[in-house]
Amino acid sequence: MKALDELTFDNRFARLGDAFSTHVLPEPIAAPRLVVASPAAMALLDLDPAEAQTPVFAELFGGHKLWAEAEPRAMVYSGHQFGFYNPQLGDGRGLLLGEVYNEAGEHWDLHLKGAGQTPYSRMGDGRAVLRSSIREFLASEALHALNIPTTRALCVIGSDTPVWREKQERAAMLLRLSPSHVRFGHFEFFYYTKRPEQQKELGEHVLAMHFPHCLEQPEPYLAMFREIVERNAELIAKWQAYGFCHGVMNTDNMSILGITFDFGPFAFLDDFDAHFICNHSDDQGRYSFSNQVPIGQWNLSALAQALTPLISVEALRETLGLYLPLFQAHYLDLMRRRLGLTTAEDDDQKLLEHLLQLMQNSGVDYSLFFRRLGEESPELAVARLRDDFVDIKGFDAWGELYIARVAREGEVDQELRRERMHAVNPLYILRNYLAQKAIDAAESGDYSEVRRLHAVLSNPFEEQPGMESYAERPPEWGKHLEISCSS
Ligand code: AMP
Ligand code: MG
């Protein structure tokens, strides 16, 4: 276990030079204080969790102090936002402080979000509000606990610094951890500004740091692109399987590591709704829940376009063709497990689509349905769940198919079935209204609810005594919260 002043830094991205990022110092926030810290994320840096309680912790992650070895940089990138190319992006309010090596030899980028203005701030103030910082913190750690690849969050630091959004709010900083902060938009930037030399330098850096095994392949860049396609197909399969809606799948919010990146107006589904749009400025529903699948491919094509100087168009096109079948295979595999199936049958896809249609028509709570399906034998579970459906006859027909399907797998001990299903069907998910309650309390200075919610979500598959209210269906008011995009 290390103290804060014992971290070991390296700054390989900074060493790429000024064409890739700009040196900027964090601008401190007033009266910095700990809102919440993640002991699990601190462990990634070998940090003693007690360090979070020290004044220097809030000073470091509130921008007041800096390690001598840190080299804060704002990265330049561009990207496609809502389908249109925006050449003017980059870290407008976040700084890469450096890379930290842990004892296992892993390296983690420390990125301080809300650290003040940079050359890429455009009209922005360089700040992040408490509300959006808490949402990103909770979501990162909750997704990780669900085994969904994501950036991590070390802490949120609150402050007295006022910031203006629709109303006056308070500034906060979030310390994000990721093995890399390179986005699809990094490659797009050097492609569209016609700088092949630098694009190659970026490519070599990413290969060496994150895809070293691809260097042994005859075409390293192609092998890397293939892996990016594979990882994104798997990531989006997980989002769809667990009802996670990202909300702003612009290419500058897509990580080359295929991990969930940049949280805005995201939401987990309450009632199942394939057409759900969590971002209320997304009028066309470009990033609706079901559109995440084709948008994943669209974004990979945008990356492919940017990689044309490094990889042949034919190979890129062929590799892009892997996305949908890979997505489908992963998704079906996950959903079989959520249904408690251990074998594969040709009609499983149909069985699943049939269920989702029924859930859609009746507005059934997506997460609780699966949890309750595993609670008892298929016969009993189906009998209990039918009351949630408006089309009871329709559900009964599905129930019969399901019971027969499970029976074809042979006799299974119910205890074992429950254990297996509960291990993939969370009891607790980050519902918008739960986040909102925690945020309301935090905005009036009480951080205990954020901390409690974080603790509950860190262990989503296991029933936690006294925490029953976190596993309930949301109240009506909590289902249709408008989440502001301003952050
Ligand atoms: P986001 O919507 O958070 O993914 O941000 C999109 C772009 O806007 C990125 O280049 C951000 O750095 C920039 N940005 C967002 N909010 C601010 C802000 N308050 N100040 C400066 N830049 C910002
Ligand atoms: Mg972003």
Short mmCIF file of N, CA and C in Angstrom, two decimals, residues 209-362:
data_model
loop_
_atom_site.label_atom_id
_atom_site.label_comp_id
_atom_site.label_asym_id
_atom_site.label_seq_id
_atom_site.Cartn_x
_atom_site.Cartn_y
_atom_site.Cartn_z
N MET A 209 1.94 0.68 -26.82
CA MET A 209 1.43 0.75 -25.44
C MET A 209 0.27 -0.18 -25.17
N HIS A 210 -0.62 -0.29 -26.15
CA HIS A 210 -1.88 -0.98 -25.86
C HIS A 210 -2.15 -2.23 -26.69
N PHE A 211 -1.43 -2.38 -27.79
CA PHE A 211 -1.64 -3.56 -28.63
C PHE A 211 -0.29 -4.19 -29.01
N PRO A 212 0.60 -4.40 -28.02
CA PRO A 212 1.96 -4.86 -28.37
C PRO A 212 1.94 -6.21 -29.09
N HIS A 213 0.95 -7.06 -28.76
CA HIS A 213 0.85 -8.38 -29.41
C HIS A 213 0.57 -8.23 -30.90
N CYS A 214 -0.02 -7.11 -31.32
CA CYS A 214 -0.31 -6.91 -32.76
C CYS A 214 0.98 -6.66 -33.55
N LEU A 215 2.03 -6.24 -32.85
CA LEU A 215 3.30 -5.98 -33.54
C LEU A 215 3.91 -7.26 -34.11
N GLU A 216 3.47 -8.39 -33.56
CA GLU A 216 3.99 -9.67 -34.08
C GLU A 216 3.22 -10.14 -35.32
N GLN A 217 2.14 -9.46 -35.66
CA GLN A 217 1.33 -9.84 -36.82
C GLN A 217 1.94 -9.24 -38.10
N PRO A 218 1.68 -9.90 -39.26
CA PRO A 218 2.23 -9.36 -40.52
C PRO A 218 1.76 -7.92 -40.78
N GLU A 219 0.52 -7.60 -40.41
CA GLU A 219 0.05 -6.22 -40.59
C GLU A 219 -0.43 -5.69 -39.24
N PRO A 220 0.47 -5.11 -38.45
CA PRO A 220 0.11 -4.70 -37.08
C PRO A 220 -1.10 -3.76 -37.01
N TYR A 221 -1.17 -2.78 -37.92
CA TYR A 221 -2.29 -1.82 -37.83
C TYR A 221 -3.62 -2.51 -38.10
N LEU A 222 -3.59 -3.42 -39.06
CA LEU A 222 -4.82 -4.15 -39.36
C LEU A 222 -5.23 -5.03 -38.16
N ALA A 223 -4.24 -5.68 -37.56
CA ALA A 223 -4.52 -6.52 -36.38
C ALA A 223 -5.10 -5.66 -35.25
N MET A 224 -4.56 -4.46 -35.12
CA MET A 224 -5.05 -3.55 -34.08
C MET A 224 -6.49 -3.14 -34.38
N PHE A 225 -6.75 -2.78 -35.62
CA PHE A 225 -8.12 -2.36 -35.98
C PHE A 225 -9.10 -3.51 -35.74
N ARG A 226 -8.66 -4.70 -36.11
CA ARG A 226 -9.53 -5.86 -35.89
C ARG A 226 -9.88 -6.01 -34.41
N GLU A 227 -8.88 -5.82 -33.57
CA GLU A 227 -9.14 -5.95 -32.14
C GLU A 227 -10.05 -4.83 -31.62
N ILE A 228 -9.91 -3.64 -32.19
CA ILE A 228 -10.79 -2.53 -31.78
C ILE A 228 -12.23 -2.87 -32.17
N VAL A 229 -12.40 -3.46 -33.35
CA VAL A 229 -13.74 -3.87 -33.80
C VAL A 229 -14.28 -4.94 -32.84
N GLU A 230 -13.45 -5.92 -32.53
CA GLU A 230 -13.89 -7.01 -31.63
C GLU A 230 -14.29 -6.48 -30.26
N ARG A 231 -13.46 -5.61 -29.72
CA ARG A 231 -13.73 -5.10 -28.37
C ARG A 231 -14.99 -4.24 -28.34
N ASN A 232 -15.19 -3.45 -29.39
CA ASN A 232 -16.40 -2.61 -29.41
C ASN A 232 -17.65 -3.46 -29.59
N ALA A 233 -17.56 -4.51 -30.39
CA ALA A 233 -18.71 -5.40 -30.58
C ALA A 233 -19.10 -6.01 -29.23
N GLU A 234 -18.09 -6.41 -28.48
CA GLU A 234 -18.36 -7.03 -27.18
C GLU A 234 -18.90 -6.00 -26.18
N LEU A 235 -18.31 -4.81 -26.21
CA LEU A 235 -18.77 -3.75 -25.30
C LEU A 235 -20.24 -3.43 -25.54
N ILE A 236 -20.59 -3.23 -26.79
CA ILE A 236 -21.96 -2.80 -27.07
C ILE A 236 -22.93 -3.96 -26.81
N ALA A 237 -22.48 -5.18 -27.00
CA ALA A 237 -23.32 -6.33 -26.61
C ALA A 237 -23.63 -6.27 -25.12
N LYS A 238 -22.63 -5.88 -24.33
CA LYS A 238 -22.86 -5.79 -22.88
C LYS A 238 -23.80 -4.64 -22.54
N TRP A 239 -23.63 -3.51 -23.21
CA TRP A 239 -24.57 -2.39 -22.96
C TRP A 239 -26.00 -2.85 -23.24
N GLN A 240 -26.17 -3.51 -24.37
CA GLN A 240 -27.53 -3.91 -24.76
C GLN A 240 -28.07 -4.97 -23.79
N ALA A 241 -27.22 -5.87 -23.37
CA ALA A 241 -27.67 -6.94 -22.49
C ALA A 241 -28.08 -6.40 -21.12
N TYR A 242 -27.40 -5.33 -20.66
CA TYR A 242 -27.69 -4.80 -19.33
C TYR A 242 -28.53 -3.52 -19.35
N GLY A 243 -28.97 -3.13 -20.55
CA GLY A 243 -29.87 -1.98 -20.62
C GLY A 243 -29.18 -0.65 -20.37
N PHE A 244 -27.92 -0.53 -20.77
CA PHE A 244 -27.20 0.73 -20.59
C PHE A 244 -27.28 1.56 -21.86
N CYS A 245 -27.71 2.79 -21.69
CA CYS A 245 -27.81 3.71 -22.82
C CYS A 245 -26.76 4.80 -22.62
N HIS A 246 -25.81 4.92 -23.53
CA HIS A 246 -24.71 5.88 -23.35
C HIS A 246 -25.17 7.31 -23.59
N GLY A 247 -25.90 7.52 -24.67
CA GLY A 247 -26.51 8.83 -24.88
C GLY A 247 -25.74 9.78 -25.79
N VAL A 248 -24.42 9.69 -25.83
CA VAL A 248 -23.64 10.60 -26.68
C VAL A 248 -22.51 9.84 -27.36
N MET A 249 -22.88 8.93 -28.26
CA MET A 249 -21.87 8.09 -28.89
C MET A 249 -21.18 8.82 -30.06
N ASN A 250 -20.68 10.01 -29.78
CA ASN A 250 -19.87 10.71 -30.77
C ASN A 250 -18.51 10.04 -30.84
N THR A 251 -17.81 10.19 -31.97
CA THR A 251 -16.55 9.45 -32.09
C THR A 251 -15.46 9.98 -31.15
N ASP A 252 -15.65 11.18 -30.62
CA ASP A 252 -14.68 11.67 -29.63
C ASP A 252 -14.96 11.08 -28.26
N ASN A 253 -16.07 10.37 -28.13
CA ASN A 253 -16.38 9.69 -26.86
C ASN A 253 -16.19 8.18 -26.98
N MET A 254 -15.49 7.74 -28.01
CA MET A 254 -15.26 6.31 -28.23
C MET A 254 -13.79 6.01 -27.97
N SER A 255 -13.53 5.09 -27.06
CA SER A 255 -12.15 4.75 -26.71
C SER A 255 -11.59 3.70 -27.67
N ILE A 256 -10.32 3.84 -27.99
CA ILE A 256 -9.69 2.82 -28.83
C ILE A 256 -9.54 1.49 -28.07
N LEU A 257 -9.76 1.53 -26.76
CA LEU A 257 -9.69 0.28 -26.00
C LEU A 257 -11.02 -0.45 -25.97
N GLY A 258 -12.06 0.14 -26.54
CA GLY A 258 -13.38 -0.50 -26.52
C GLY A 258 -13.96 -0.54 -25.11
N ILE A 259 -13.76 0.55 -24.39
CA ILE A 259 -14.33 0.63 -23.04
C ILE A 259 -15.31 1.80 -22.99
N THR A 260 -16.28 1.75 -22.07
CA THR A 260 -17.24 2.84 -21.92
C THR A 260 -16.47 4.10 -21.54
N PHE A 261 -16.77 5.20 -22.23
CA PHE A 261 -15.92 6.38 -22.11
C PHE A 261 -16.76 7.64 -22.17
N ASP A 262 -16.50 8.59 -21.31
CA ASP A 262 -17.19 9.89 -21.28
C ASP A 262 -18.69 9.73 -21.02
N PHE A 263 -19.04 9.95 -19.80
CA PHE A 263 -20.43 9.79 -19.38
C PHE A 263 -21.13 11.14 -19.40
N GLY A 264 -22.27 11.19 -20.06
CA GLY A 264 -23.08 12.41 -20.07
C GLY A 264 -24.47 12.07 -19.57
N PRO A 265 -25.47 12.22 -20.44
CA PRO A 265 -26.86 11.95 -20.02
C PRO A 265 -27.23 10.47 -20.09
N PHE A 266 -26.28 9.59 -19.79
CA PHE A 266 -26.51 8.13 -19.85
C PHE A 266 -27.69 7.71 -18.97
N ALA A 267 -28.20 6.51 -19.22
CA ALA A 267 -29.22 5.95 -18.32
C ALA A 267 -29.25 4.44 -18.45
N PHE A 268 -29.58 3.78 -17.37
CA PHE A 268 -29.97 2.37 -17.45
C PHE A 268 -31.48 2.35 -17.68
N LEU A 269 -31.94 1.40 -18.48
CA LEU A 269 -33.37 1.28 -18.70
C LEU A 269 -34.05 0.95 -17.38
N ASP A 270 -35.17 1.58 -17.11
CA ASP A 270 -36.07 1.10 -16.07
C ASP A 270 -37.01 0.12 -16.78
N ASP A 271 -38.15 0.62 -17.29
CA ASP A 271 -39.01 -0.23 -18.12
C ASP A 271 -38.28 -0.53 -19.44
N PHE A 272 -38.45 -1.73 -19.95
CA PHE A 272 -37.78 -2.02 -21.22
C PHE A 272 -38.40 -1.19 -22.33
N ASP A 273 -37.54 -0.50 -23.07
CA ASP A 273 -38.00 0.29 -24.21
C ASP A 273 -36.86 0.38 -25.21
N ALA A 274 -37.01 -0.36 -26.30
CA ALA A 274 -35.95 -0.41 -27.31
C ALA A 274 -35.68 0.97 -27.91
N HIS A 275 -36.71 1.83 -27.89
CA HIS A 275 -36.57 3.14 -28.55
C HIS A 275 -36.20 4.25 -27.59
N PHE A 276 -35.84 3.86 -26.38
CA PHE A 276 -35.55 4.85 -25.34
C PHE A 276 -34.42 5.80 -25.76
N ILE A 277 -34.66 7.09 -25.53
CA ILE A 277 -33.64 8.12 -25.82
C ILE A 277 -33.31 8.80 -24.49
N CYS A 278 -32.08 8.63 -24.02
CA CYS A 278 -31.78 9.20 -22.71
C CYS A 278 -31.28 10.64 -22.79
N ASN A 279 -30.85 11.04 -24.00
CA ASN A 279 -30.29 12.38 -24.17
C ASN A 279 -31.39 13.28 -24.72
N HIS A 280 -31.88 14.20 -23.92
CA HIS A 280 -33.07 14.92 -24.38
C HIS A 280 -32.77 15.96 -25.45
N SER A 281 -31.49 16.17 -25.79
CA SER A 281 -31.25 17.02 -26.96
C SER A 281 -31.05 16.17 -28.23
N ASP A 282 -31.21 14.87 -28.09
CA ASP A 282 -31.08 13.97 -29.26
C ASP A 282 -32.47 13.82 -29.91
N ASP A 283 -32.87 14.87 -30.65
CA ASP A 283 -34.24 14.92 -31.18
C ASP A 283 -34.54 13.78 -32.15
N GLN A 284 -33.53 13.38 -32.91
CA GLN A 284 -33.75 12.36 -33.93
C GLN A 284 -33.65 10.94 -33.34
N GLY A 285 -33.20 10.83 -32.13
CA GLY A 285 -33.01 9.51 -31.56
C GLY A 285 -31.83 8.77 -32.17
N ARG A 286 -30.86 9.54 -32.66
CA ARG A 286 -29.67 8.90 -33.23
C ARG A 286 -29.02 7.93 -32.23
N TYR A 287 -29.01 8.32 -30.97
CA TYR A 287 -28.35 7.48 -29.96
C TYR A 287 -29.36 6.78 -29.05
N SER A 288 -30.51 6.44 -29.62
CA SER A 288 -31.50 5.69 -28.84
C SER A 288 -30.92 4.33 -28.45
N PHE A 289 -31.58 3.66 -27.51
CA PHE A 289 -31.04 2.40 -27.00
C PHE A 289 -30.74 1.40 -28.12
N SER A 290 -31.71 1.11 -28.96
CA SER A 290 -31.46 0.08 -29.99
C SER A 290 -30.51 0.57 -31.09
N ASN A 291 -30.46 1.91 -31.28
CA ASN A 291 -29.55 2.43 -32.32
C ASN A 291 -28.08 2.33 -31.92
N GLN A 292 -27.81 2.00 -30.67
CA GLN A 292 -26.40 1.91 -30.25
C GLN A 292 -25.66 0.85 -31.07
N VAL A 293 -26.40 -0.15 -31.50
CA VAL A 293 -25.76 -1.25 -32.24
C VAL A 293 -25.27 -0.77 -33.62
N PRO A 294 -26.16 -0.22 -34.48
CA PRO A 294 -25.65 0.30 -35.76
C PRO A 294 -24.72 1.49 -35.60
N ILE A 295 -24.92 2.30 -34.55
CA ILE A 295 -24.02 3.45 -34.36
C ILE A 295 -22.61 2.97 -34.01
N GLY A 296 -22.52 1.88 -33.31
CA GLY A 296 -21.20 1.30 -33.02
C GLY A 296 -20.46 1.03 -34.33
N GLN A 297 -21.17 0.48 -35.29
CA GLN A 297 -20.56 0.21 -36.60
C GLN A 297 -20.24 1.51 -37.33
N TRP A 298 -21.16 2.47 -37.26
CA TRP A 298 -20.94 3.77 -37.92
C TRP A 298 -19.64 4.39 -37.37
N ASN A 299 -19.49 4.35 -36.07
CA ASN A 299 -18.31 4.95 -35.44
C ASN A 299 -17.03 4.21 -35.85
N LEU A 300 -17.12 2.90 -35.93
CA LEU A 300 -15.94 2.13 -36.37
C LEU A 300 -15.61 2.47 -37.83
N SER A 301 -16.62 2.74 -38.65
CA SER A 301 -16.35 3.14 -40.04
C SER A 301 -15.66 4.49 -40.08
N ALA A 302 -16.06 5.38 -39.16
CA ALA A 302 -15.40 6.69 -39.11
C ALA A 302 -13.93 6.52 -38.73
N LEU A 303 -13.67 5.60 -37.81
CA LEU A 303 -12.27 5.32 -37.45
C LEU A 303 -11.55 4.69 -38.64
N ALA A 304 -12.22 3.76 -39.32
CA ALA A 304 -11.62 3.09 -40.48
C ALA A 304 -11.21 4.12 -41.53
N GLN A 305 -12.09 5.09 -41.77
CA GLN A 305 -11.78 6.15 -42.74
C GLN A 305 -10.48 6.85 -42.33
N ALA A 306 -10.36 7.14 -41.05
CA ALA A 306 -9.16 7.85 -40.58
C ALA A 306 -7.91 6.97 -40.66
N LEU A 307 -8.10 5.67 -40.73
CA LEU A 307 -6.94 4.76 -40.77
C LEU A 307 -6.56 4.38 -42.20
N THR A 308 -7.26 4.95 -43.21
CA THR A 308 -6.94 4.58 -44.60
C THR A 308 -5.48 4.84 -45.00
N PRO A 309 -4.79 5.82 -44.40
CA PRO A 309 -3.37 5.93 -44.76
C PRO A 309 -2.52 4.76 -44.24
N LEU A 310 -3.04 4.01 -43.29
CA LEU A 310 -2.24 2.94 -42.68
C LEU A 310 -2.67 1.53 -43.09
N ILE A 311 -3.92 1.40 -43.55
CA ILE A 311 -4.48 0.07 -43.83
C ILE A 311 -5.25 0.14 -45.15
N SER A 312 -5.20 -0.92 -45.94
CA SER A 312 -5.91 -0.88 -47.23
C SER A 312 -7.42 -0.83 -47.01
N VAL A 313 -8.09 -0.16 -47.94
CA VAL A 313 -9.54 0.01 -47.83
C VAL A 313 -10.24 -1.35 -47.83
N GLU A 314 -9.73 -2.22 -48.64
CA GLU A 314 -10.34 -3.55 -48.74
C GLU A 314 -10.28 -4.30 -47.39
N ALA A 315 -9.11 -4.25 -46.77
CA ALA A 315 -8.95 -4.94 -45.47
C ALA A 315 -9.82 -4.28 -44.40
N LEU A 316 -9.91 -2.97 -44.46
CA LEU A 316 -10.74 -2.26 -43.47
C LEU A 316 -12.20 -2.66 -43.62
N ARG A 317 -12.63 -2.71 -44.89
CA ARG A 317 -14.03 -3.03 -45.14
C ARG A 317 -14.35 -4.45 -44.66
N GLU A 318 -13.45 -5.36 -44.97
CA GLU A 318 -13.65 -6.76 -44.56
C GLU A 318 -13.71 -6.87 -43.03
N THR A 319 -12.83 -6.15 -42.35
CA THR A 319 -12.78 -6.21 -40.89
C THR A 319 -14.04 -5.60 -40.26
N LEU A 320 -14.52 -4.51 -40.86
CA LEU A 320 -15.76 -3.89 -40.37
C LEU A 320 -16.92 -4.88 -40.43
N GLY A 321 -16.85 -5.77 -41.42
CA GLY A 321 -17.89 -6.78 -41.59
C GLY A 321 -17.98 -7.76 -40.43
N LEU A 322 -16.94 -7.78 -39.59
CA LEU A 322 -16.95 -8.69 -38.44
C LEU A 322 -17.84 -8.17 -37.31
N TYR A 323 -18.07 -6.87 -37.32
CA TYR A 323 -18.73 -6.23 -36.17
C TYR A 323 -20.10 -6.83 -35.83
N LEU A 324 -21.00 -6.84 -36.80
CA LEU A 324 -22.36 -7.27 -36.48
C LEU A 324 -22.45 -8.72 -36.04
N PRO A 325 -21.85 -9.66 -36.80
CA PRO A 325 -21.89 -11.05 -36.32
C PRO A 325 -21.27 -11.23 -34.94
N LEU A 326 -20.18 -10.50 -34.66
CA LEU A 326 -19.56 -10.61 -33.34
C LEU A 326 -20.48 -10.06 -32.27
N PHE A 327 -21.08 -8.91 -32.56
CA PHE A 327 -22.03 -8.33 -31.62
C PHE A 327 -23.14 -9.35 -31.32
N GLN A 328 -23.71 -9.90 -32.39
CA GLN A 328 -24.84 -10.81 -32.20
C GLN A 328 -24.46 -12.02 -31.37
N ALA A 329 -23.29 -12.57 -31.64
CA ALA A 329 -22.86 -13.76 -30.90
C ALA A 329 -22.68 -13.44 -29.41
N HIS A 330 -22.03 -12.31 -29.11
CA HIS A 330 -21.82 -11.94 -27.71
C HIS A 330 -23.15 -11.65 -27.01
N TYR A 331 -23.99 -10.92 -27.72
CA TYR A 331 -25.26 -10.51 -27.13
C TYR A 331 -26.11 -11.73 -26.81
N LEU A 332 -26.20 -12.63 -27.76
CA LEU A 332 -27.04 -13.81 -27.55
C LEU A 332 -26.48 -14.67 -26.42
N ASP A 333 -25.17 -14.76 -26.37
CA ASP A 333 -24.52 -15.52 -25.32
C ASP A 333 -24.87 -14.94 -23.93
N LEU A 334 -24.77 -13.62 -23.83
CA LEU A 334 -25.09 -12.98 -22.55
C LEU A 334 -26.56 -13.15 -22.19
N MET A 335 -27.42 -12.99 -23.18
CA MET A 335 -28.86 -13.08 -22.90
C MET A 335 -29.27 -14.50 -22.56
N ARG A 336 -28.62 -15.48 -23.18
CA ARG A 336 -28.89 -16.87 -22.78
C ARG A 336 -28.58 -17.04 -21.30
N ARG A 337 -27.46 -16.48 -20.90
CA ARG A 337 -27.08 -16.61 -19.49
C ARG A 337 -28.06 -15.88 -18.59
N ARG A 338 -28.52 -14.72 -19.04
CA ARG A 338 -29.48 -13.99 -18.22
C ARG A 338 -30.79 -14.78 -18.10
N LEU A 339 -31.09 -15.58 -19.12
CA LEU A 339 -32.31 -16.40 -19.07
C LEU A 339 -32.08 -17.73 -18.35
N GLY A 340 -30.85 -17.96 -17.94
CA GLY A 340 -30.55 -19.20 -17.22
C GLY A 340 -30.34 -20.38 -18.15
N LEU A 341 -30.01 -20.12 -19.41
CA LEU A 341 -29.79 -21.21 -20.36
C LEU A 341 -28.30 -21.49 -20.46
N THR A 342 -27.96 -22.76 -20.50
CA THR A 342 -26.54 -23.11 -20.55
C THR A 342 -26.16 -23.75 -21.88
N THR A 343 -27.15 -24.05 -22.69
CA THR A 343 -26.87 -24.62 -24.01
C THR A 343 -27.41 -23.67 -25.06
N ALA A 344 -27.09 -23.94 -26.34
CA ALA A 344 -27.58 -23.08 -27.42
C ALA A 344 -28.55 -23.85 -28.31
N GLU A 345 -29.65 -23.21 -28.62
CA GLU A 345 -30.58 -23.78 -29.61
C GLU A 345 -30.86 -22.73 -30.67
N ASP A 346 -31.19 -23.20 -31.87
CA ASP A 346 -31.40 -22.27 -32.99
C ASP A 346 -32.46 -21.22 -32.71
N ASP A 347 -33.48 -21.60 -31.97
CA ASP A 347 -34.60 -20.68 -31.78
C ASP A 347 -34.44 -19.73 -30.59
N ASP A 348 -33.28 -19.75 -29.95
CA ASP A 348 -33.10 -18.91 -28.75
C ASP A 348 -33.28 -17.42 -29.06
N GLN A 349 -32.76 -17.02 -30.21
CA GLN A 349 -32.89 -15.61 -30.61
C GLN A 349 -34.37 -15.22 -30.67
N LYS A 350 -35.17 -16.11 -31.26
CA LYS A 350 -36.61 -15.85 -31.39
C LYS A 350 -37.28 -15.78 -30.02
N LEU A 351 -36.89 -16.72 -29.16
CA LEU A 351 -37.46 -16.75 -27.80
C LEU A 351 -37.19 -15.42 -27.09
N LEU A 352 -35.96 -14.93 -27.26
CA LEU A 352 -35.56 -13.67 -26.63
C LEU A 352 -36.33 -12.49 -27.22
N GLU A 353 -36.40 -12.42 -28.55
CA GLU A 353 -37.09 -11.30 -29.19
C GLU A 353 -38.57 -11.27 -28.79
N HIS A 354 -39.13 -12.45 -28.70
CA HIS A 354 -40.52 -12.60 -28.28
C HIS A 354 -40.70 -11.98 -26.88
N LEU A 355 -39.81 -12.31 -25.98
CA LEU A 355 -39.88 -11.78 -24.62
C LEU A 355 -39.73 -10.26 -24.61
N LEU A 356 -38.73 -9.75 -25.34
CA LEU A 356 -38.49 -8.31 -25.33
C LEU A 356 -39.68 -7.55 -25.90
N GLN A 357 -40.32 -8.13 -26.90
CA GLN A 357 -41.51 -7.49 -27.47
C GLN A 357 -42.62 -7.39 -26.41
N LEU A 358 -42.79 -8.48 -25.67
CA LEU A 358 -43.81 -8.48 -24.61
C LEU A 358 -43.46 -7.47 -23.52
N MET A 359 -42.20 -7.39 -23.18
CA MET A 359 -41.76 -6.43 -22.16
C MET A 359 -41.98 -5.01 -22.65
N GLN A 360 -41.65 -4.80 -23.90
CA GLN A 360 -41.84 -3.48 -24.51
C GLN A 360 -43.32 -3.08 -24.44
N ASN A 361 -44.18 -3.97 -24.83
CA ASN A 361 -45.62 -3.66 -24.88
C ASN A 361 -46.18 -3.38 -23.49
N SER A 362 -45.63 -4.03 -22.48
CA SER A 362 -46.19 -3.87 -21.14
C SER A 362 -45.36 -2.96 -20.25
#
